[in-house]
Amino acid sequence: MIRKLLQLWRYLRSLLSPDGFAQASVWEQLGTIFVFGAMVILFLSPALGDISTSYRIFADPSSFADAEGPIQVFFGLVQMIFGLVLFSFIVSVLSAALVELVANIKGGKLPYRKGGHILIVNHNVKLPLILDEFNMRAQRKDVVEDVVLLCSEPEIVSNFHEHLDTARWSHLEIYIRQGDLLSFSTFERQGIMKALAVVILLPDHVEDEFAADNYNLKLLTTLVNKPEFFQHLSDCQKRHQPVKCSVELSGDTHCRDIALSITTKDAVPLFAVITPNDVIGHVIARAMVDVVYYNVFFEALSFEGTNALFVDPARFGALDIAQQVKFDQLLFEFSGGLLIGYSSVDSDGRFHLKLCPFGEAPAPSDWLLFLTEDADALQYTPQEAQALVPHPDITPPSEQSRRQLCVIGDAWKIGPVMRFIDTQSQDFLLKSHFVFDRPEDYFAPEFQQTLRAGGYDNIIINLDDELGFRLTMLLFAIPENNKAFRAKFVTVLKDPQVEKLLNERAIHCKTLLSHKLAAKYIAQLSFQKSLEILFTELTFPEGAEFNLLEVGTHIPQTLLHSTVDLKHLLAAHQMIYVGIVDAEKRIFLNATDMTNAQQILALSKGTV
């Protein structure tokens, strides 16, 4: 008891010292001022007549005019001075507190006390694009989403505050925070235990990819070393309500292996590891073969337009899973979207996916996977079963195309491209892959003449953004009446601003923007973690993926008179009709008018 009284006495003495008062909290400072003011009012009240008179002179200096006699005048003057000084102290303390609050807000030092938010860690050029996708989704749902941006550098926080475009992200409530990312307490202050999703971006303030990967691996280790957090992720996974966690790394395979190893519990990965060599790299590789594939995934990954959605079959009252209706029949009984497969989650929280499961009926625990613009528009109507008879004039497409490709540069490795072209095309590509040590060689007239004489189907400008921009502008600046030649160029870029400049100037040039595609992919995983498995299967040659049927080669023009008939014809070959592609490589999903169709887009397991 005596020890506690001594501690209290030391605490009170420290508040009365200049250093102690300056370092105390706002509430302690205000409490000290109010207590001191009350003591002054109480001690001077006998000389001023009563407490009410003492308080009036203290709080209202004009009451000093009512003082009578020399004693009241003297002590009233003292009381008035104390009141003015103490009230000025209160104003100063509150002003300083307000200044500190504003500084903490701008410096990102405040905690986030709510929940149900998306926590984005680190900053890079993809962040505004990810926020665009979040805003688009929130706008479609007519809600306001909370997003917490957490960075380690104060300069990043102040710069983002300065350039924050609230009109651009009108359906997002953005909280910008800063702290030590290698301390779990920083994440606790920002409500990581109550977050719906955690997105760790590859930081752009770190000099090289090796150091950036190490930084994110240290950050991951900081999180998983906290047993409470790791167990929280595992428990949510088992409850089939996973926290959507993802981390972005560079293309180093061993970094991906490390990240998966430390974030896996009971054989279930709790973080999606995103690298350029995975989904996005394979989309870019296949788009080099045919730019249509870029447009397909650009549409499928965007929150605007058609999306992949998992739907509980219990929502459709007329659908009786116990009847064991096979996929071949269910395919035609839904409207408002395209049924493309089944999904399920086992007791350990592991996700399983079946695409194009022809001949199989959904299990009682399965969910249905759709491509749809609006989940509310999905309707189920039972129909009479129809026999699916393969048509002799329809040839299922091969996953390996025959294309004469020319690739300029090695910003993206051509290894994945080889998986999507046949042996003859692979040999051709190896001979027409141009990589020069000197940048000026790409602009030589002799090289430009080689491009014109090569007879290529596609010419891929696969350089860094600066060289790619310059070469594309040069090729489109040279007088050229051959639009067919210009239409062969496809430029692979990262920077959205460079893409915008090229699209406005080089009208016929096609661009593949890897950062925008990656931003859409990261945004999708922030709301549906299971989409990682879906898009992995769709982008790799193994399993089911989007395939193109050339009109006149794989399917006769005469069979394109009716969408309903076409769906049945394709289903007989275990293909799902998705849409059409016109001569300008524009995609029309679930199109009913096939007049301008040059290619038919289908989902199938293809042939190799």
Coordinates of C-alpha atoms in Angstrom, one line a residue:
M1 CA 0.0 0.0 0.0
I2 CA 2.8 2.4 1.0
R3 CA 4.6 1.5 -2.2
K4 CA 1.6 2.3 -4.3
L5 CA 1.2 5.7 -2.5
L6 CA 4.9 6.4 -3.2
Q7 CA 4.4 5.6 -6.9
L8 CA 1.4 7.8 -7.0
W9 CA 3.3 10.6 -5.4
R10 CA 6.2 10.3 -7.9
Y11 CA 3.7 10.2 -10.7
L12 CA 2.0 13.5 -9.5
R13 CA 5.4 15.1 -8.9
S14 CA 6.4 14.2 -12.5
L15 CA 3.2 15.8 -13.9
L16 CA 4.1 19.1 -12.1
S17 CA 7.6 19.2 -13.6
P18 CA 8.1 20.8 -17.0
D19 CA 9.5 17.6 -18.6
G20 CA 6.9 15.4 -17.1
F21 CA 4.0 17.7 -18.1
A22 CA 5.4 18.0 -21.7
Q23 CA 5.7 14.2 -22.1
A24 CA 2.3 13.4 -20.6
S25 CA -0.8 12.6 -22.7
V26 CA -3.4 15.2 -23.6
W27 CA -5.8 13.8 -21.0
E28 CA -3.2 13.9 -18.3
Q29 CA -2.3 17.5 -19.2
L30 CA -5.9 18.6 -19.2
G31 CA -6.5 16.7 -15.9
T32 CA -3.6 18.5 -14.3
I33 CA -4.8 21.9 -15.5
F34 CA -8.4 21.3 -14.3
V35 CA -7.2 20.0 -10.9
F36 CA -4.9 23.0 -10.4
G37 CA -7.7 25.4 -11.5
A38 CA -10.1 23.8 -9.0
M39 CA -7.5 24.1 -6.2
V40 CA -7.1 27.8 -7.0
I41 CA -10.8 28.4 -7.0
L42 CA -11.2 26.6 -3.7
F43 CA -8.2 28.2 -1.9
L44 CA -9.1 31.8 -3.0
S45 CA -12.9 31.4 -2.3
P46 CA -12.6 32.6 1.4
A47 CA -11.0 35.9 0.3
L48 CA -13.5 36.4 -2.4
G49 CA -16.6 35.7 -0.3
D50 CA -17.7 32.2 -1.6
I51 CA -16.9 29.5 -4.2
S52 CA -19.4 30.8 -6.8
T53 CA -17.8 34.2 -6.8
S54 CA -14.4 32.7 -7.0
Y55 CA -15.4 30.5 -10.0
R56 CA -17.1 33.4 -11.8
I57 CA -14.0 35.6 -11.6
F58 CA -11.8 32.6 -12.6
A59 CA -14.0 31.7 -15.6
D60 CA -15.3 35.1 -16.6
P61 CA -12.8 38.0 -16.2
S62 CA -15.6 40.6 -16.6
S63 CA -16.9 39.5 -13.2
F64 CA -13.9 41.1 -11.7
A65 CA -15.7 44.5 -12.1
D66 CA -18.0 43.4 -9.3
A67 CA -15.2 43.1 -6.7
E68 CA -15.7 45.2 -3.6
G69 CA -13.0 46.3 -1.1
P70 CA -9.3 46.0 -1.3
I71 CA -9.1 42.3 -0.4
Q72 CA -11.5 41.2 -3.1
V73 CA -9.8 43.5 -5.6
F74 CA -6.4 42.1 -4.8
F75 CA -7.3 38.4 -4.7
G76 CA -9.8 38.8 -7.6
L77 CA -7.0 40.1 -9.7
V78 CA -4.9 37.1 -8.8
Q79 CA -7.8 34.8 -9.5
M80 CA -8.4 36.5 -12.9
I81 CA -4.8 36.1 -13.9
F82 CA -4.8 32.4 -12.9
G83 CA -7.9 31.9 -14.9
L84 CA -6.5 33.6 -18.1
V85 CA -3.3 31.7 -17.8
L86 CA -4.9 28.3 -17.2
F87 CA -7.5 28.8 -20.0
S88 CA -4.7 29.7 -22.4
F89 CA -2.9 26.5 -21.3
I90 CA -6.1 24.5 -22.2
V91 CA -6.3 26.2 -25.6
S92 CA -2.6 25.5 -26.2
V93 CA -2.9 21.8 -25.1
L94 CA -5.9 21.2 -27.4
S95 CA -4.3 23.0 -30.3
A96 CA -1.1 21.0 -29.9
A97 CA -3.3 17.8 -29.6
L98 CA -5.1 18.7 -32.8
V99 CA -1.8 19.4 -34.6
E100 CA -0.5 16.1 -33.4
L101 CA -3.7 14.3 -34.5
V102 CA -3.4 15.8 -38.0
A103 CA 0.3 14.9 -38.2
N104 CA -0.5 11.3 -37.0
I105 CA -3.2 11.0 -39.7
K106 CA -0.9 12.3 -42.4
G107 CA 1.9 10.2 -41.1
G108 CA -0.2 7.1 -40.9
K109 CA 0.4 6.5 -37.2
L110 CA -3.2 5.9 -36.1
P111 CA -4.6 2.4 -35.5
Y112 CA -7.5 1.0 -37.4
R113 CA -10.1 -0.1 -34.8
K114 CA -12.8 -1.5 -37.1
G115 CA -12.9 -4.8 -38.9
G116 CA -14.1 -6.4 -42.2
H117 CA -11.4 -4.5 -44.2
I118 CA -8.8 -5.4 -46.8
L119 CA -5.2 -4.8 -45.6
I120 CA -2.8 -4.0 -48.4
V121 CA 0.9 -4.1 -47.3
N122 CA 3.6 -2.3 -49.3
H123 CA 3.3 -0.1 -52.4
N124 CA 4.1 -0.5 -56.1
V125 CA 2.8 0.7 -59.4
K126 CA 0.0 -1.9 -59.4
L127 CA -1.7 -0.5 -56.2
P128 CA -3.8 2.2 -58.0
L129 CA -5.0 -0.5 -60.5
I130 CA -5.9 -2.8 -57.6
L131 CA -7.9 0.0 -56.0
D132 CA -9.6 0.6 -59.3
E133 CA -10.8 -3.1 -59.2
F134 CA -11.9 -2.9 -55.6
N135 CA -13.8 0.3 -56.3
M136 CA -15.5 -1.2 -59.4
R137 CA -16.7 -4.2 -57.3
A138 CA -18.0 -2.0 -54.5
Q139 CA -19.8 0.2 -57.0
R140 CA -21.5 -2.8 -58.6
K141 CA -22.6 -3.9 -55.1
D142 CA -23.5 -0.3 -54.1
V143 CA -21.4 -0.5 -50.9
V144 CA -18.4 1.3 -49.4
E145 CA -15.4 -1.0 -48.7
D146 CA -12.7 -0.2 -46.1
V147 CA -9.1 -0.5 -47.4
V148 CA -6.1 -0.1 -45.1
L149 CA -2.8 0.7 -46.9
L150 CA 0.2 -0.2 -44.7
C151 CA 3.7 1.0 -45.7
S152 CA 7.1 1.1 -44.0
E153 CA 8.3 4.4 -45.4
P154 CA 6.9 7.8 -44.2
E155 CA 7.7 9.3 -47.6
I156 CA 5.3 6.8 -49.4
V157 CA 2.5 7.6 -46.9
S158 CA 2.8 11.4 -47.3
N159 CA 3.1 11.1 -51.1
F160 CA 0.0 8.9 -51.3
H161 CA -1.9 11.3 -49.0
E162 CA -0.9 14.1 -51.3
H163 CA -2.1 12.4 -54.5
L164 CA -5.0 10.5 -53.1
D165 CA -7.9 10.8 -55.6
T166 CA -11.1 10.4 -53.6
A167 CA -13.2 10.9 -56.8
R168 CA -11.4 8.0 -58.5
W169 CA -12.1 5.6 -55.6
S170 CA -15.5 7.0 -54.5
H171 CA -16.7 3.6 -53.1
L172 CA -13.6 3.0 -51.0
E173 CA -12.8 4.3 -47.6
I174 CA -9.0 4.4 -47.7
Y175 CA -6.9 4.5 -44.5
I176 CA -3.2 5.1 -45.0
R177 CA -0.9 3.8 -42.3
Q178 CA 2.8 3.5 -41.6
G179 CA 4.9 1.4 -39.3
D180 CA 7.6 -1.2 -38.8
L181 CA 6.5 -4.1 -41.0
L182 CA 8.8 -6.5 -39.2
S183 CA 7.0 -6.1 -35.9
F184 CA 3.7 -8.0 -35.5
S185 CA 2.3 -5.2 -33.3
T186 CA 2.2 -3.0 -36.3
F187 CA -0.3 -5.4 -38.0
E188 CA -2.2 -5.8 -34.7
R189 CA -2.7 -2.1 -34.6
Q190 CA -4.2 -2.3 -38.1
G191 CA -6.7 -5.0 -37.3
I192 CA -5.1 -7.9 -39.1
M193 CA -7.0 -10.4 -36.9
K194 CA -10.3 -8.9 -38.1
A195 CA -9.3 -8.4 -41.8
L196 CA -11.2 -10.1 -44.6
A197 CA -8.1 -10.1 -46.9
V198 CA -4.4 -9.5 -46.6
V199 CA -2.5 -8.5 -49.7
I200 CA 1.3 -8.2 -49.6
L201 CA 2.7 -6.4 -52.7
L202 CA 6.3 -6.6 -53.9
P203 CA 7.7 -3.3 -52.5
D204 CA 9.0 -0.7 -55.0
H205 CA 11.2 1.1 -52.5
V206 CA 13.7 -1.8 -52.4
E207 CA 16.5 -1.6 -54.9
D208 CA 16.5 -5.0 -56.6
E209 CA 14.3 -8.1 -56.9
F210 CA 16.5 -10.2 -54.6
A211 CA 16.2 -7.7 -51.7
A212 CA 12.5 -7.1 -52.4
D213 CA 11.9 -10.9 -52.2
N214 CA 13.9 -11.1 -49.0
Y215 CA 11.9 -8.2 -47.5
N216 CA 8.6 -10.0 -48.3
L217 CA 9.9 -13.3 -47.0
K218 CA 10.9 -11.6 -43.7
L219 CA 7.5 -10.0 -43.5
L220 CA 5.8 -13.3 -44.1
T221 CA 8.0 -14.9 -41.4
T222 CA 7.0 -12.1 -39.0
L223 CA 3.3 -13.0 -39.5
V224 CA 3.5 -16.8 -39.4
N225 CA 5.8 -16.7 -36.4
K226 CA 2.9 -15.4 -34.4
P227 CA 1.1 -18.6 -33.4
E228 CA -2.2 -16.8 -32.7
F229 CA -2.4 -15.4 -36.2
F230 CA -1.3 -18.6 -37.9
Q231 CA -3.9 -20.6 -36.0
H232 CA -6.5 -17.9 -36.8
L233 CA -5.9 -18.4 -40.5
S234 CA -6.1 -22.2 -40.2
D235 CA -9.3 -22.0 -38.2
C236 CA -10.9 -19.7 -40.7
Q237 CA -9.9 -22.1 -43.5
K238 CA -11.5 -25.1 -41.7
R239 CA -14.7 -23.1 -41.2
H240 CA -14.8 -22.5 -45.0
Q241 CA -14.4 -18.8 -44.4
P242 CA -10.8 -18.3 -45.3
V243 CA -8.9 -15.0 -44.9
K244 CA -7.9 -14.2 -48.4
C245 CA -4.2 -13.9 -48.0
S246 CA -1.7 -13.4 -50.9
V247 CA 1.9 -12.4 -51.3
E248 CA 3.6 -11.1 -54.4
L249 CA 7.2 -12.2 -55.2
S250 CA 9.5 -12.0 -58.2
G251 CA 10.1 -14.9 -60.6
D252 CA 12.7 -16.8 -58.4
T253 CA 11.4 -20.4 -57.9
H254 CA 13.1 -20.9 -54.6
C255 CA 11.5 -17.8 -53.1
R256 CA 8.1 -19.2 -54.1
D257 CA 9.0 -22.5 -52.5
I258 CA 10.0 -20.8 -49.3
A259 CA 6.9 -18.8 -49.1
L260 CA 4.6 -21.8 -49.7
S261 CA 6.6 -23.8 -47.1
I262 CA 6.3 -21.3 -44.3
T263 CA 2.6 -20.5 -45.0
T264 CA 1.3 -24.0 -45.3
K265 CA -0.5 -25.7 -42.4
D266 CA -1.8 -29.3 -42.5
A267 CA -1.0 -29.5 -46.2
V268 CA -3.2 -26.4 -46.9
P269 CA -1.5 -23.3 -48.2
L270 CA -2.9 -20.3 -46.3
F271 CA -1.3 -17.7 -48.6
A272 CA -1.6 -17.5 -52.4
V273 CA 1.9 -16.8 -53.8
I274 CA 1.8 -14.7 -56.9
T275 CA 4.8 -14.6 -59.2
P276 CA 5.2 -13.5 -62.9
N277 CA 6.0 -17.1 -63.9
D278 CA 2.6 -18.4 -62.8
V279 CA -0.8 -17.3 -64.0
I280 CA 0.1 -13.9 -65.4
G281 CA 3.2 -15.2 -67.2
H282 CA 1.3 -18.0 -68.9
V283 CA -1.5 -15.6 -69.9
I284 CA 1.2 -13.3 -71.5
A285 CA 2.8 -16.3 -73.1
R286 CA -0.4 -17.6 -74.7
A287 CA -1.4 -14.0 -75.7
M288 CA 1.9 -13.9 -77.7
V289 CA 0.5 -16.8 -79.7
D290 CA -2.9 -15.1 -80.1
V291 CA -3.9 -11.8 -78.5
V292 CA -7.4 -13.1 -78.0
Y293 CA -6.3 -15.0 -74.9
Y294 CA -5.2 -11.7 -73.3
N295 CA -8.6 -10.2 -74.0
V296 CA -10.4 -13.3 -72.6
F297 CA -8.5 -13.2 -69.2
F298 CA -8.7 -9.4 -69.1
E299 CA -12.4 -9.8 -69.2
A300 CA -12.6 -12.8 -66.8
L301 CA -10.3 -11.2 -64.2
S302 CA -12.1 -7.8 -64.2
F303 CA -14.9 -7.0 -61.7
E304 CA -16.6 -5.2 -64.7
G305 CA -18.4 -7.6 -67.0
T306 CA -18.2 -11.4 -66.7
N307 CA -16.8 -13.0 -63.6
A308 CA -16.2 -16.5 -62.3
L309 CA -18.6 -17.1 -59.3
F310 CA -19.1 -20.1 -57.1
V311 CA -22.8 -20.7 -56.3
D312 CA -24.5 -22.9 -53.8
P313 CA -26.9 -25.2 -55.7
A314 CA -29.4 -25.0 -52.7
R315 CA -30.2 -21.5 -54.1
F316 CA -32.0 -23.1 -57.0
G317 CA -35.1 -24.6 -55.4
A318 CA -36.0 -26.7 -58.5
L319 CA -32.6 -28.3 -58.7
D320 CA -32.5 -31.7 -56.9
I321 CA -28.9 -32.9 -56.6
A322 CA -30.1 -36.3 -55.5
Q323 CA -31.4 -37.0 -59.0
Q324 CA -27.8 -37.2 -60.2
V325 CA -28.3 -35.0 -63.3
K326 CA -25.1 -35.0 -65.2
F327 CA -23.1 -32.0 -66.4
D328 CA -24.1 -32.7 -70.0
Q329 CA -27.7 -31.9 -69.1
L330 CA -27.2 -29.2 -66.4
L331 CA -25.2 -27.2 -69.0
F332 CA -28.4 -26.3 -70.8
E333 CA -30.7 -25.8 -67.9
F334 CA -29.2 -22.6 -66.6
S335 CA -29.8 -19.1 -68.0
G336 CA -28.1 -15.8 -67.0
G337 CA -24.6 -17.4 -67.1
L338 CA -22.5 -20.3 -68.3
L339 CA -22.0 -23.4 -66.1
I340 CA -18.4 -24.5 -66.4
G341 CA -17.8 -26.9 -63.5
Y342 CA -18.1 -28.0 -59.9
S343 CA -16.1 -27.2 -56.8
S344 CA -15.9 -28.6 -53.3
V345 CA -14.0 -28.2 -50.0
D346 CA -13.0 -31.1 -47.9
S347 CA -13.0 -31.3 -44.1
D348 CA -9.4 -30.0 -43.9
G349 CA -10.4 -26.9 -45.9
R350 CA -8.7 -28.1 -49.1
F351 CA -10.3 -26.8 -52.3
H352 CA -11.1 -29.1 -55.2
L353 CA -12.2 -28.1 -58.7
K354 CA -13.6 -29.9 -61.7
L355 CA -13.8 -28.0 -65.0
C356 CA -15.8 -29.4 -68.0
P357 CA -16.9 -32.5 -66.0
F358 CA -18.8 -34.1 -68.8
G359 CA -20.5 -37.3 -67.8
E360 CA -20.4 -36.4 -64.1
A361 CA -23.1 -35.3 -61.7
P362 CA -22.4 -32.9 -58.9
A363 CA -21.9 -34.5 -55.4
P364 CA -24.2 -33.3 -52.6
S365 CA -21.4 -31.1 -51.2
D366 CA -20.4 -29.6 -54.5
W367 CA -21.0 -26.0 -55.5
L368 CA -21.6 -24.9 -59.1
L369 CA -19.1 -22.7 -60.9
F370 CA -20.5 -20.1 -63.4
L371 CA -19.2 -17.4 -65.7
T372 CA -21.8 -14.6 -65.3
E373 CA -22.2 -10.9 -65.3
D374 CA -24.8 -11.0 -62.5
A375 CA -25.2 -13.8 -60.0
D376 CA -28.7 -12.6 -59.3
A377 CA -29.6 -13.2 -62.9
L378 CA -28.9 -17.0 -62.7
Q379 CA -32.0 -19.1 -63.2
Y380 CA -32.6 -22.8 -63.3
T381 CA -35.2 -24.4 -65.5
P382 CA -35.4 -28.2 -65.8
Q383 CA -35.5 -29.5 -69.4
E384 CA -36.0 -32.8 -71.3
A385 CA -32.7 -34.6 -71.8
Q386 CA -31.4 -34.4 -75.4
A387 CA -28.9 -36.8 -77.0
L388 CA -25.6 -35.2 -77.8
V389 CA -24.3 -36.4 -81.2
P390 CA -20.8 -35.4 -82.3
H391 CA -20.7 -33.7 -85.7
P392 CA -18.2 -35.1 -88.2
D393 CA -17.2 -31.7 -89.5
I394 CA -16.2 -30.3 -86.1
T395 CA -12.6 -30.8 -85.1
P396 CA -11.6 -30.0 -81.5
P397 CA -8.7 -27.6 -81.4
S398 CA -5.3 -28.5 -80.3
E399 CA -3.7 -26.7 -77.3
Q400 CA -0.6 -26.3 -79.4
S401 CA -1.1 -23.9 -82.3
R402 CA 0.9 -23.6 -85.5
R403 CA 2.1 -20.0 -85.6
Q404 CA 5.1 -18.3 -87.2
L405 CA 6.1 -16.0 -84.3
C406 CA 8.8 -13.4 -84.1
V407 CA 9.9 -12.2 -80.6
I408 CA 12.0 -9.2 -80.2
G409 CA 13.8 -9.1 -76.8
D410 CA 13.7 -11.2 -73.7
A411 CA 11.8 -9.1 -71.0
W412 CA 9.6 -12.2 -70.7
K413 CA 11.1 -15.6 -71.2
I414 CA 9.8 -17.5 -74.3
G415 CA 9.9 -20.9 -72.5
P416 CA 6.2 -20.8 -71.6
V417 CA 5.3 -19.8 -75.2
M418 CA 6.8 -23.1 -76.4
R419 CA 4.2 -25.0 -74.5
F420 CA 1.4 -23.5 -76.6
I421 CA 2.9 -24.0 -80.1
D422 CA 3.7 -27.2 -82.0
T423 CA 7.1 -28.5 -82.8
Q424 CA 7.4 -26.9 -86.2
S425 CA 6.4 -23.5 -84.7
Q426 CA 8.9 -24.0 -81.9
D427 CA 11.8 -24.5 -84.3
F428 CA 10.6 -21.4 -86.2
L429 CA 10.5 -19.3 -83.0
L430 CA 14.0 -20.3 -82.0
K431 CA 15.3 -18.9 -85.3
S432 CA 13.2 -15.7 -85.1
H433 CA 13.9 -14.7 -81.5
F434 CA 16.0 -11.6 -81.7
V435 CA 18.0 -10.4 -78.7
F436 CA 20.8 -7.8 -79.2
D437 CA 23.4 -6.6 -76.8
R438 CA 23.3 -3.1 -78.1
P439 CA 19.9 -1.3 -77.9
E440 CA 20.6 0.7 -81.1
D441 CA 20.6 -2.6 -83.1
Y442 CA 16.8 -2.8 -82.6
F443 CA 16.4 0.4 -84.5
A444 CA 18.7 -0.4 -87.5
P445 CA 17.0 -0.2 -90.9
E446 CA 18.3 -3.7 -91.8
F447 CA 16.5 -5.2 -88.8
Q448 CA 13.2 -3.4 -89.8
Q449 CA 13.6 -4.9 -93.3
T450 CA 14.0 -8.3 -91.7
L451 CA 10.7 -7.9 -89.9
R452 CA 8.9 -7.0 -93.1
A453 CA 10.3 -9.9 -95.1
G454 CA 9.9 -12.5 -92.4
G455 CA 6.3 -13.5 -93.2
Y456 CA 5.4 -13.6 -89.5
D457 CA 1.9 -14.1 -88.0
N458 CA 2.8 -12.1 -84.9
I459 CA 5.7 -9.8 -84.1
I460 CA 6.1 -9.5 -80.4
I461 CA 8.0 -6.5 -79.0
N462 CA 9.2 -8.1 -75.8
L463 CA 11.6 -5.4 -74.5
D464 CA 11.6 -3.2 -71.3
D465 CA 9.1 -0.4 -71.4
E466 CA 11.5 2.3 -72.5
L467 CA 12.9 0.3 -75.4
G468 CA 9.5 -1.2 -76.3
F469 CA 7.9 2.3 -76.4
R470 CA 10.6 3.7 -78.6
L471 CA 10.7 0.8 -81.1
T472 CA 6.9 0.7 -81.4
M473 CA 6.7 4.4 -82.0
L474 CA 9.5 4.1 -84.6
L475 CA 7.8 1.3 -86.5
F476 CA 4.5 3.2 -86.6
A477 CA 6.1 6.5 -87.5
I478 CA 7.6 5.1 -90.7
P479 CA 5.2 5.7 -93.7
E480 CA 3.5 2.4 -94.2
N481 CA 0.3 1.7 -96.1
N482 CA 0.3 -2.0 -95.2
K483 CA -2.2 -2.1 -92.3
A484 CA -1.9 -5.9 -92.3
F485 CA 1.8 -5.6 -91.4
R486 CA 1.2 -3.1 -88.6
A487 CA -1.6 -5.3 -87.2
K488 CA 1.0 -8.0 -86.6
F489 CA 2.7 -6.0 -83.8
V490 CA 2.0 -6.9 -80.2
T491 CA 3.9 -4.9 -77.5
V492 CA 4.3 -6.3 -74.0
L493 CA 4.4 -3.5 -71.4
K494 CA 4.2 -3.0 -67.6
D495 CA 3.6 0.7 -67.2
P496 CA -0.1 1.7 -67.7
Q497 CA 0.9 5.2 -68.7
V498 CA 3.1 3.9 -71.5
E499 CA 0.2 1.7 -72.7
K500 CA -2.1 4.7 -72.8
L501 CA 0.3 6.7 -74.9
L502 CA 0.7 3.9 -77.4
N503 CA -3.0 3.2 -77.7
E504 CA -3.7 6.8 -78.4
R505 CA -0.9 7.1 -81.0
A506 CA -0.2 3.7 -82.5
I507 CA -3.8 2.9 -83.2
H508 CA -3.4 -0.5 -84.8
C509 CA -0.8 -1.7 -82.3
K510 CA -2.0 -4.3 -79.8
T511 CA -0.6 -4.1 -76.2
L512 CA -0.3 -6.7 -73.4
L513 CA -0.2 -4.9 -70.1
S514 CA 1.2 -7.3 -67.5
H515 CA 0.8 -5.0 -64.5
K516 CA -2.9 -4.3 -65.2
L517 CA -3.5 -8.0 -65.6
A518 CA -1.7 -8.8 -62.4
A519 CA -3.6 -6.1 -60.5
K520 CA -6.9 -7.7 -61.6
Y521 CA -5.7 -11.1 -60.6
I522 CA -4.6 -9.9 -57.1
A523 CA -8.0 -8.1 -56.7
Q524 CA -9.9 -11.2 -57.6
L525 CA -8.0 -13.3 -55.0
S526 CA -8.8 -10.7 -52.4
F527 CA -12.4 -11.8 -52.5
Q528 CA -12.4 -15.4 -53.8
K529 CA -9.2 -17.2 -52.7
S530 CA -10.3 -20.4 -54.6
L531 CA -9.9 -18.5 -57.9
E532 CA -6.2 -19.2 -57.7
I533 CA -6.8 -22.8 -58.5
L534 CA -9.3 -22.0 -61.2
F535 CA -7.0 -19.5 -63.1
T536 CA -4.0 -21.8 -62.6
E537 CA -5.8 -24.6 -64.5
L538 CA -7.1 -22.2 -67.1
T539 CA -3.7 -20.8 -68.0
F540 CA -1.6 -23.9 -68.0
P541 CA -1.7 -26.4 -70.9
E542 CA -2.7 -29.2 -68.6
G543 CA -6.4 -29.7 -67.9
A544 CA -9.2 -27.5 -69.1
E545 CA -8.6 -24.0 -70.7
F546 CA -10.0 -21.6 -73.2
N547 CA -9.5 -22.8 -76.7
L548 CA -10.2 -21.2 -80.1
L549 CA -12.0 -22.9 -83.0
E550 CA -11.2 -21.3 -86.3
V551 CA -14.3 -20.9 -88.4
G552 CA -13.7 -22.8 -91.6
T553 CA -11.0 -24.9 -90.1
H554 CA -12.3 -26.4 -86.9
I555 CA -16.0 -25.7 -87.5
P556 CA -17.9 -24.9 -90.8
Q557 CA -19.5 -21.5 -91.2
T558 CA -22.8 -23.3 -92.0
L559 CA -23.1 -24.6 -88.4
L560 CA -23.2 -21.1 -86.9
H561 CA -26.9 -20.4 -87.6
S562 CA -28.1 -20.8 -84.0
T563 CA -26.5 -20.4 -80.6
V564 CA -28.6 -23.1 -79.1
D565 CA -27.7 -25.6 -81.7
L566 CA -24.0 -24.6 -81.5
K567 CA -24.0 -25.2 -77.7
H568 CA -25.3 -28.7 -78.3
L569 CA -22.8 -29.4 -81.1
L570 CA -19.9 -28.3 -79.0
A571 CA -21.1 -30.1 -75.9
A572 CA -21.2 -33.3 -78.0
H573 CA -17.4 -32.8 -78.4
Q574 CA -17.1 -32.0 -74.6
M575 CA -16.6 -28.3 -75.2
I576 CA -18.5 -25.4 -73.6
Y577 CA -19.5 -22.5 -75.8
V578 CA -18.2 -19.2 -74.3
G579 CA -18.4 -16.6 -77.1
I580 CA -17.2 -15.4 -80.5
V581 CA -14.2 -13.4 -81.7
D582 CA -14.4 -11.1 -84.7
A583 CA -11.8 -10.1 -87.3
E584 CA -10.4 -7.3 -85.0
K585 CA -9.9 -9.8 -82.1
R586 CA -12.8 -8.4 -80.1
I587 CA -14.5 -10.9 -77.8
F588 CA -18.3 -11.2 -77.4
L589 CA -19.1 -13.5 -74.5
N590 CA -22.2 -15.6 -74.8
A591 CA -23.0 -13.9 -78.1
T592 CA -26.2 -14.8 -79.9
D593 CA -25.3 -13.1 -83.2
M594 CA -22.5 -15.0 -85.0
T595 CA -22.5 -13.1 -88.3
N596 CA -19.0 -11.7 -87.8
A597 CA -17.5 -14.7 -86.0
Q598 CA -14.0 -15.5 -87.1
Q599 CA -13.3 -17.8 -84.1
I600 CA -15.4 -19.6 -81.6
L601 CA -14.2 -19.3 -78.0
A602 CA -14.8 -22.6 -76.0
L603 CA -13.8 -24.0 -72.7
S604 CA -12.5 -27.6 -73.1
K605 CA -9.7 -29.9 -72.3
G606 CA -8.5 -29.8 -75.9
T607 CA -6.1 -32.1 -77.5
V608 CA -2.3 -32.0 -77.7

